[in-house]
Coordinates of C-alpha atoms in Angstrom, one line a residue:
Chain I
M116 CA 89.9 -9.5 -39.8
S117 CA 87.5 -7.7 -37.4
I118 CA 83.9 -7.0 -38.3
V119 CA 83.2 -3.3 -38.5
I120 CA 79.6 -3.3 -39.7
S121 CA 77.3 -6.0 -38.6
L122 CA 73.6 -6.4 -39.4
K123 CA 71.7 -9.1 -37.5
N124 CA 68.2 -10.1 -38.6
V125 CA 67.4 -6.6 -39.8
S126 CA 63.9 -6.0 -41.2
K127 CA 62.7 -2.7 -42.5
S128 CA 59.5 -1.4 -44.2
Y129 CA 59.6 2.1 -45.5
K130 CA 56.4 4.1 -46.2
G131 CA 54.4 0.8 -46.4
L132 CA 56.9 -1.0 -48.6
T133 CA 58.8 -4.0 -47.4
L134 CA 62.5 -3.5 -48.2
F135 CA 64.4 -6.0 -46.0
Q136 CA 63.4 -9.1 -44.1
N137 CA 65.8 -10.8 -41.6
V138 CA 68.9 -9.5 -43.4
N139 CA 72.3 -10.4 -42.0
L140 CA 75.6 -8.8 -43.2
D141 CA 79.1 -8.6 -41.8
I142 CA 81.6 -6.2 -43.3
E143 CA 85.2 -6.6 -42.4
K144 CA 87.6 -3.8 -41.5
G145 CA 89.7 -2.7 -44.5
S146 CA 87.5 -4.1 -47.1
I147 CA 85.4 -2.5 -49.9
C148 CA 81.9 -3.9 -50.1
G149 CA 79.5 -3.2 -52.9
I150 CA 75.7 -3.2 -52.8
V151 CA 73.9 -3.4 -56.1
G152 CA 70.2 -3.5 -56.9
P153 CA 67.6 -1.8 -59.0
N154 CA 66.3 1.7 -58.3
G155 CA 64.0 1.7 -55.2
S156 CA 65.3 -1.6 -54.0
G157 CA 66.4 0.0 -50.7
K158 CA 70.1 0.7 -51.1
S159 CA 69.7 4.2 -49.6
V160 CA 67.5 3.0 -46.8
L161 CA 70.1 0.3 -46.0
F162 CA 72.8 3.0 -45.8
K163 CA 70.6 5.3 -43.8
M164 CA 70.1 2.5 -41.2
I165 CA 73.8 1.9 -40.9
C166 CA 74.3 5.7 -40.4
G167 CA 71.5 5.8 -37.8
F168 CA 69.3 8.1 -39.8
V169 CA 66.5 5.6 -39.7
F170 CA 66.2 2.6 -37.5
P171 CA 65.3 -1.0 -38.4
D172 CA 61.9 -2.3 -37.5
E173 CA 63.5 -5.4 -36.2
G174 CA 67.0 -6.7 -35.6
S175 CA 70.2 -4.8 -34.7
I176 CA 73.0 -2.9 -36.5
V177 CA 76.4 -2.7 -34.8
V178 CA 79.0 -0.3 -36.2
D179 CA 82.5 -0.3 -34.7
G180 CA 81.3 -2.4 -31.8
V181 CA 78.4 -0.1 -30.8
E182 CA 74.7 -0.9 -31.5
I183 CA 73.1 2.0 -33.4
G184 CA 70.0 3.4 -31.8
K185 CA 70.7 2.1 -28.3
S186 CA 73.5 4.1 -26.7
K187 CA 74.4 5.9 -29.9
R188 CA 72.2 7.6 -32.5
F189 CA 74.9 7.5 -35.2
P190 CA 78.4 5.9 -35.5
D191 CA 81.5 8.0 -34.8
N192 CA 84.0 8.4 -37.5
I193 CA 81.8 7.7 -40.5
G194 CA 81.8 9.6 -43.8
I195 CA 78.7 9.5 -46.0
I196 CA 77.3 10.3 -49.4
I197 CA 73.6 9.6 -49.3
D198 CA 70.9 10.5 -51.9
R199 CA 72.7 13.5 -53.4
P200 CA 75.4 16.0 -52.5
G201 CA 74.4 18.5 -49.8
Y202 CA 75.7 22.0 -49.8
I203 CA 75.0 25.7 -49.0
A204 CA 74.5 27.2 -52.5
N205 CA 75.7 30.7 -51.9
K206 CA 79.0 29.7 -50.3
T207 CA 82.3 28.5 -51.8
G208 CA 83.3 24.8 -51.7
F209 CA 85.9 25.6 -49.0
Q210 CA 83.4 27.5 -46.9
N211 CA 81.0 24.6 -47.1
L212 CA 83.6 22.1 -45.9
K213 CA 84.8 24.6 -43.2
E214 CA 81.3 24.9 -41.8
L215 CA 80.9 21.1 -41.6
A216 CA 84.4 20.8 -40.1
M217 CA 83.6 23.4 -37.4
I218 CA 81.0 21.1 -35.9
R219 CA 83.7 18.7 -34.7
G220 CA 86.6 21.1 -34.7
K221 CA 89.0 18.3 -35.5
I222 CA 90.7 19.5 -38.6
S223 CA 92.6 22.6 -39.8
D224 CA 91.9 24.8 -42.8
E225 CA 95.0 23.3 -44.4
K226 CA 93.6 19.8 -44.1
I227 CA 90.3 21.0 -45.8
A228 CA 92.3 22.5 -48.6
E229 CA 94.4 19.4 -49.0
T230 CA 91.3 17.2 -49.1
M231 CA 89.8 19.5 -51.8
E232 CA 92.9 19.1 -53.9
K233 CA 92.8 15.3 -53.4
V234 CA 89.3 15.1 -55.0
G235 CA 90.2 17.6 -57.7
L236 CA 88.7 20.8 -56.4
Q237 CA 90.5 24.1 -56.0
P238 CA 90.4 25.3 -52.4
Q239 CA 91.1 29.0 -53.3
A240 CA 88.4 29.2 -55.9
K241 CA 85.9 32.0 -55.2
Q242 CA 83.2 30.2 -57.2
K243 CA 80.1 29.6 -55.2
V244 CA 78.7 26.1 -55.1
K245 CA 75.5 27.2 -56.9
H246 CA 77.7 27.7 -59.9
Y247 CA 79.4 24.3 -59.6
S248 CA 78.8 21.6 -62.2
L249 CA 77.2 18.3 -61.0
G250 CA 80.5 16.7 -61.0
M251 CA 82.1 19.4 -58.8
K252 CA 79.2 19.0 -56.4
Q253 CA 79.9 15.3 -56.3
K254 CA 83.6 15.9 -55.6
L255 CA 82.5 18.3 -52.7
A256 CA 80.4 15.5 -51.3
I257 CA 83.3 13.1 -51.5
A258 CA 85.6 15.7 -49.8
Q259 CA 83.2 16.1 -46.8
A260 CA 83.0 12.4 -46.5
I261 CA 86.7 11.9 -46.2
M262 CA 88.2 15.2 -44.9
E263 CA 88.2 14.2 -41.2
D264 CA 89.9 10.8 -41.9
Q265 CA 86.7 8.9 -41.4
Q266 CA 87.4 5.3 -41.0
I267 CA 84.1 4.0 -42.3
L268 CA 82.8 5.4 -45.6
I269 CA 79.2 4.8 -46.8
L270 CA 79.1 6.1 -50.3
D271 CA 75.9 6.0 -52.3
E272 CA 76.8 6.4 -56.0
P273 CA 80.1 8.2 -55.4
F274 CA 81.0 8.3 -59.1
N275 CA 77.8 10.0 -60.2
A276 CA 78.4 12.8 -62.7
L277 CA 82.2 12.5 -62.5
D278 CA 84.3 12.6 -65.7
A279 CA 86.5 9.7 -66.6
E280 CA 89.6 11.2 -65.2
S281 CA 87.9 12.1 -61.9
V282 CA 86.4 8.6 -61.7
N283 CA 89.9 7.2 -62.0
N284 CA 91.2 9.5 -59.4
I285 CA 88.5 8.7 -56.9
R286 CA 89.0 4.9 -57.5
H287 CA 92.7 5.4 -56.7
L288 CA 91.7 7.3 -53.6
L289 CA 89.3 4.7 -52.4
L290 CA 91.8 1.9 -53.0
S291 CA 94.4 3.8 -51.0
F292 CA 91.9 4.2 -48.2
K293 CA 91.4 0.5 -48.2
S294 CA 95.1 -0.2 -48.0
E295 CA 95.1 2.2 -44.9
G296 CA 92.6 -0.1 -43.3
R297 CA 89.5 2.1 -43.8
T298 CA 86.2 0.3 -44.5
I299 CA 84.1 1.3 -47.5
L300 CA 80.5 0.4 -48.4
L301 CA 79.4 1.7 -51.7
T302 CA 76.8 1.4 -54.4
S303 CA 77.3 2.0 -58.1
H304 CA 75.3 1.5 -61.2
N305 CA 78.5 1.0 -63.1
Q306 CA 79.7 -2.6 -63.0
E307 CA 83.3 -1.5 -63.7
D308 CA 83.4 0.5 -60.4
I309 CA 82.2 -2.6 -58.6
D310 CA 84.6 -4.9 -60.4
I311 CA 87.6 -2.7 -59.8
L312 CA 87.0 -1.7 -56.2
C313 CA 85.0 -4.3 -54.3
D314 CA 86.1 -7.3 -52.4
R315 CA 82.6 -8.5 -51.9
V316 CA 79.3 -7.6 -53.6
F317 CA 75.7 -8.1 -52.5
R318 CA 72.6 -7.7 -54.5
I319 CA 69.3 -6.7 -53.0
N320 CA 66.8 -9.3 -54.1
K321 CA 63.5 -10.3 -52.5
Y322 CA 64.2 -8.3 -49.3
Q323 CA 67.6 -10.0 -48.8
L324 CA 71.2 -9.3 -49.5
E325 CA 72.5 -12.0 -51.8
P326 CA 76.2 -12.5 -52.3
V327 CA 77.3 -11.9 -55.9
A328 CA 80.2 -13.8 -57.4
L329 CA 82.9 -11.4 -58.5
V330 CA 84.5 -11.8 -61.8
K331 CA 87.8 -10.2 -61.0
N332 CA 91.2 -10.8 -62.5
E333 CA 94.3 -8.8 -62.2
S334 CA 94.6 -7.8 -65.9
S335 CA 91.1 -6.4 -66.2
T336 CA 91.5 -4.4 -63.0
T337 CA 94.8 -2.9 -64.0
H338 CA 93.5 -2.3 -67.5
H339 CA 90.6 -0.1 -66.2
L340 CA 92.5 1.6 -63.4
K341 CA 94.8 4.0 -65.1
P342 CA 97.7 5.7 -63.2
N343 CA 96.4 8.6 -61.1
S344 CA 96.8 11.9 -62.8
F345 CA 95.9 14.2 -59.8
Chain A
M36 CA 77.3 19.1 -26.9
L37 CA 74.5 21.6 -27.3
S38 CA 76.7 24.4 -25.9
N39 CA 79.5 23.5 -28.3
Q40 CA 77.0 23.5 -31.2
L41 CA 75.6 26.8 -30.1
V42 CA 79.1 28.4 -30.3
V43 CA 79.6 26.8 -33.7
E44 CA 76.3 28.1 -35.0
L45 CA 77.0 31.6 -33.7
K46 CA 80.4 31.6 -35.4
R47 CA 78.7 30.5 -38.6
A48 CA 76.0 33.1 -38.3
I49 CA 78.1 36.1 -37.3
T50 CA 79.7 36.9 -40.7
K51 CA 80.6 40.3 -42.1
K52 CA 77.8 40.0 -44.6
N53 CA 75.2 39.1 -41.9
L54 CA 76.4 41.9 -39.6
F55 CA 76.1 44.4 -42.4
F56 CA 72.6 43.1 -43.2
W57 CA 71.5 43.3 -39.5
I58 CA 73.0 46.7 -39.0
S59 CA 71.2 47.9 -42.2
I60 CA 67.9 46.7 -40.8
I61 CA 68.5 48.3 -37.4
V62 CA 69.7 51.7 -38.8
L63 CA 67.9 52.1 -42.1
L64 CA 64.3 51.4 -41.2
P65 CA 64.1 53.8 -38.2
T66 CA 66.2 56.4 -40.0
V67 CA 63.9 56.5 -43.1
R68 CA 60.9 56.8 -40.8
F69 CA 62.6 59.4 -38.7
Y70 CA 63.3 61.6 -41.7
M71 CA 59.7 61.1 -42.9
V72 CA 58.2 62.4 -39.6
K73 CA 60.7 65.1 -38.7
E74 CA 58.8 67.6 -40.8
G75 CA 55.1 68.1 -40.9
Y76 CA 54.4 66.9 -37.3
Q77 CA 54.0 68.9 -34.2
F78 CA 56.0 67.3 -31.3
Y79 CA 56.1 68.4 -27.7
E80 CA 58.2 65.6 -26.2
P81 CA 60.9 63.3 -27.5
I82 CA 58.9 60.2 -26.6
E83 CA 56.3 61.3 -29.2
V84 CA 59.0 61.4 -31.9
F85 CA 60.0 57.9 -30.8
H86 CA 56.5 56.6 -31.1
E87 CA 56.1 58.0 -34.6
T88 CA 59.6 56.7 -35.6
V89 CA 58.7 53.1 -34.7
S90 CA 55.3 53.4 -36.3
G91 CA 54.6 52.9 -40.0
I92 CA 57.2 50.8 -41.7
I93 CA 58.3 48.6 -38.8
P94 CA 54.8 47.5 -37.6
L95 CA 53.8 46.8 -41.2
L96 CA 56.8 44.6 -41.9
F97 CA 57.3 43.3 -38.4
P98 CA 56.9 39.5 -39.0
V99 CA 59.0 39.8 -42.2
I100 CA 61.7 41.6 -40.3
A101 CA 61.7 38.8 -37.6
I102 CA 61.9 36.1 -40.3
I103 CA 64.6 37.5 -42.5
I104 CA 67.2 38.0 -39.7
Y105 CA 68.3 34.3 -39.6
L106 CA 65.9 32.0 -41.4
P107 CA 67.1 32.6 -45.0
S108 CA 70.4 30.9 -44.1
F109 CA 68.6 28.0 -42.5
L110 CA 66.5 27.7 -45.7
Q111 CA 69.7 27.6 -47.7
E112 CA 70.9 24.6 -45.7
Q113 CA 67.5 22.9 -45.8
R114 CA 66.9 23.4 -49.5
N115 CA 70.1 21.7 -50.6
K116 CA 70.3 18.8 -48.1
F117 CA 73.3 20.3 -46.2
I118 CA 71.7 19.2 -43.0
T119 CA 72.0 15.5 -44.0
Y120 CA 75.8 15.9 -43.9
T121 CA 75.8 17.4 -40.5
R122 CA 74.1 14.3 -39.1
T123 CA 77.2 12.2 -38.9
R124 CA 78.9 15.0 -37.0
V125 CA 76.2 16.0 -34.5
P126 CA 72.9 14.5 -33.5
L127 CA 70.0 16.0 -35.5
H128 CA 68.1 17.1 -32.4
I129 CA 71.1 19.0 -31.1
Y130 CA 71.7 20.6 -34.5
I131 CA 68.1 21.7 -34.9
T132 CA 67.8 22.9 -31.3
S133 CA 71.0 25.0 -31.7
K134 CA 69.6 26.4 -34.9
G135 CA 66.3 27.3 -33.2
L136 CA 68.1 28.9 -30.2
V137 CA 70.4 30.9 -32.4
N138 CA 67.5 32.0 -34.5
A139 CA 65.7 33.2 -31.3
L140 CA 68.8 34.9 -30.0
L141 CA 69.7 36.8 -33.1
T142 CA 66.1 37.7 -33.8
G143 CA 65.7 38.9 -30.3
I144 CA 68.9 41.0 -30.4
V145 CA 68.2 42.6 -33.8
T146 CA 64.5 43.4 -33.0
F147 CA 65.5 44.7 -29.6
L148 CA 68.1 47.1 -31.1
L149 CA 65.7 48.0 -33.9
I150 CA 63.5 49.7 -31.2
F151 CA 66.0 50.5 -28.4
L152 CA 68.6 52.3 -30.5
P153 CA 66.1 54.8 -32.0
F154 CA 64.8 55.2 -28.5
L155 CA 68.2 56.1 -27.1
F156 CA 69.0 58.4 -30.0
I157 CA 65.7 60.3 -29.9
V158 CA 65.3 60.5 -26.1
Y159 CA 68.9 61.2 -25.1
F160 CA 70.9 62.5 -28.1
E161 CA 68.6 64.0 -30.7
Q162 CA 67.8 67.1 -28.6
K163 CA 71.5 68.0 -28.6
L164 CA 71.6 67.9 -32.4
G165 CA 68.3 69.8 -32.8
I166 CA 67.0 68.0 -35.8
I167 CA 63.4 68.0 -34.5
H168 CA 61.7 71.2 -33.6
Y169 CA 59.8 70.8 -30.4
S170 CA 56.7 73.1 -29.8
P171 CA 56.6 74.6 -26.3
S172 CA 54.2 72.7 -24.1
N173 CA 51.8 74.3 -21.7
E174 CA 50.0 73.1 -18.6
H175 CA 46.7 72.7 -20.5
M176 CA 48.1 70.5 -23.1
R177 CA 47.9 66.7 -22.7
I178 CA 50.2 64.5 -24.5
P179 CA 48.2 61.3 -25.3
A180 CA 49.4 58.3 -23.3
V181 CA 49.8 54.9 -25.1
T182 CA 50.0 51.4 -23.7
F183 CA 53.4 50.7 -22.0
S184 CA 53.9 54.4 -21.2
Q185 CA 52.7 53.4 -17.7
F186 CA 56.4 52.5 -17.3
L187 CA 57.5 56.1 -18.0
S188 CA 56.8 56.8 -14.3
H189 CA 59.8 54.6 -13.6
G190 CA 62.0 56.6 -15.9
A191 CA 62.4 56.9 -19.6
L192 CA 65.2 54.3 -19.8
T193 CA 63.0 51.7 -17.9
Y194 CA 60.3 52.3 -20.4
G195 CA 62.7 52.0 -23.4
L196 CA 64.1 48.8 -22.1
I197 CA 60.8 47.2 -21.3
Y198 CA 59.1 48.2 -24.5
S199 CA 62.1 47.1 -26.7
S200 CA 62.1 43.8 -24.8
W201 CA 58.4 43.3 -25.5
V202 CA 58.9 43.9 -29.2
A203 CA 61.9 41.5 -29.2
V204 CA 59.9 38.8 -27.4
N205 CA 57.2 39.0 -30.0
G206 CA 59.8 38.9 -32.8
I207 CA 61.3 35.8 -31.3
V208 CA 57.9 34.0 -31.1
Y209 CA 57.1 34.9 -34.8
S210 CA 60.5 33.8 -36.1
T211 CA 60.4 30.6 -34.0
I212 CA 57.0 29.7 -35.4
A213 CA 58.3 30.3 -38.9
F214 CA 61.4 28.2 -38.1
M215 CA 59.3 25.2 -37.0
L216 CA 57.0 25.6 -39.9
L217 CA 60.0 25.4 -42.2
L218 CA 60.7 22.0 -40.7
N219 CA 57.2 20.7 -41.3
V220 CA 55.8 22.4 -44.4
S221 CA 57.2 21.2 -47.7
N222 CA 56.8 24.6 -49.4
P223 CA 59.2 27.1 -47.7
F224 CA 57.4 30.1 -49.2
I225 CA 54.2 29.0 -47.5
A226 CA 56.0 28.3 -44.2
L227 CA 57.6 31.7 -44.1
S228 CA 54.4 33.5 -45.2
I229 CA 52.1 32.0 -42.5
P230 CA 53.4 34.2 -39.7
F231 CA 53.0 37.3 -41.9
L232 CA 49.5 36.3 -42.9
F233 CA 48.6 35.3 -39.3
Y234 CA 49.7 38.8 -38.1
H235 CA 47.8 40.8 -40.7
I236 CA 44.7 38.5 -40.7
L237 CA 44.4 38.8 -37.0
N238 CA 44.7 42.6 -37.3
F239 CA 41.9 42.6 -39.8
V240 CA 39.7 40.2 -37.8
T241 CA 40.1 42.1 -34.6
G242 CA 39.3 45.3 -36.4
L243 CA 36.2 43.7 -38.0
F244 CA 34.9 42.7 -34.6
H245 CA 35.7 46.1 -33.0
V246 CA 38.3 44.7 -30.7
A247 CA 41.4 46.3 -32.2
I248 CA 42.8 46.7 -28.7
F249 CA 43.6 43.0 -29.0
S250 CA 45.2 43.1 -32.5
P251 CA 48.8 42.1 -32.8
L252 CA 49.6 45.5 -34.4
S253 CA 48.0 47.5 -31.5
T254 CA 49.6 45.4 -28.8
I255 CA 53.1 45.2 -30.2
F256 CA 53.1 48.8 -31.6
P257 CA 50.4 50.4 -29.5
F258 CA 50.7 53.9 -30.9
N259 CA 47.5 54.1 -32.9
I260 CA 45.1 53.7 -30.0
E261 CA 44.8 55.3 -26.6
Q262 CA 46.4 53.7 -23.6
Q263 CA 45.1 50.3 -22.6
P264 CA 45.6 48.3 -19.5
L265 CA 48.8 46.2 -19.8
W266 CA 46.9 42.9 -19.6
T267 CA 45.3 43.6 -23.0
V268 CA 48.7 43.0 -24.7
L269 CA 48.8 39.6 -23.3
V270 CA 45.6 38.5 -25.0
P271 CA 47.0 38.1 -28.6
F272 CA 50.4 37.2 -27.2
S273 CA 48.8 34.3 -25.3
F274 CA 47.1 33.2 -28.5
L275 CA 50.5 33.4 -30.3
L276 CA 52.1 31.3 -27.5
I277 CA 49.3 28.7 -27.9
V278 CA 50.0 28.6 -31.7
L279 CA 53.8 28.2 -30.9
A280 CA 53.1 25.4 -28.5
I281 CA 50.9 23.5 -31.0
V282 CA 53.5 23.9 -33.8
F283 CA 56.2 22.8 -31.3
V284 CA 54.4 19.6 -30.2
F285 CA 53.5 18.8 -33.9
S286 CA 57.2 19.3 -34.8
I287 CA 58.4 16.9 -32.1
R288 CA 55.9 14.3 -33.2
N289 CA 56.6 14.8 -36.8
E290 CA 60.5 14.5 -36.5
N291 CA 60.7 11.6 -39.0
E292 CA 59.0 13.7 -41.7
W293 CA 61.0 16.9 -41.2
M294 CA 62.0 18.7 -44.4
I295 CA 65.7 18.2 -44.1

């Protein structure tokens, strides 16, 4: 399998705090990779470096064959959820997605509506995002990350605030993306999400990414992953 | 890429709701003032009516008017981290530059029309409607000249265009300063208040030192003092440009700490 995301000897300090020292990581195409670690360990900063939002102090990050920060400021074809959902409060969910989609002009209104339905939102709803629940805002964040068929998904706590049924639906969705060959890097504080979804897991410990042995068997995965109800 | 993003931002900005809001500003403020001055004043020339119409409310609220045209929508994006999710679609500097340019363009257009449409109406159309009663002038009477009416010798339309453009340029500078402050100041209320405070404090200070001819009020809306040489209007404007340049340089250097 080809390597889609590659970190070579990456070191990073953020606001005077050392987060990473000589980190190496290779993520293969079509895999789901989990990053775990306590609050403040640097998961978001790691994701921001891969997206090109911040740059490593040392080392290099190559995404889809292109070094971030050299010829490119951010990778093409990447969908993200970082920190928390972002939105324009006084617009509807559809209008929010439409305004993001207009930037690249790659997808139609139908595709936006279809994506909203996929994540469990109603595209025709006139409800403004300021009246959305936290879970609905999270679904909107997931929708913007996937609506343009992004091939690399960087998802920081994608299951935050979702109800059990929606968690199940999004898990199905992510697994279907994996089977399509999309690459997913995610964090979750819920071990079950990690167990069900991830092919490989790394823990941030002492400024390094340590591989974590996965306890994964077919029966536990199928037990937790119910049939999709959406 | 920037031109594409400019088109996108214009499409996003030009909504029915925003158009209604901008037209309301352009029509309502001068109309209210026009109806306030149409009685109780003695006018000899339409240009006097125009001066009175764009005095009062508009000069008092000028920095606020410049700021509310586009920046509330930017604040909405900024406040709820929307901009983070544009960053995988367009480089941040392109996005912010396009926002700044669209802010300048729309502020310029609205503030220009805010002055120019009343000018057109009063100078060219109102007399046909006869809303204002003009007193007959005589040869001994002297209508006081104000700064910028030097351009009247080139024709009323030239004056109207130049003066409206002058107000628009000032509006652009005030709203651009506010835009860049929004990027750098963590409290948006403070960021948006600074241009308003700057405008009124400078008016107060120049009055205190008996140099009101250099106040922002008297150089952007020079109807409360007698005619001054045109260079006088450039004094506070140059100061404003220096402030703009300082805020711009600071913004560029502070990119990593932008409130986005």
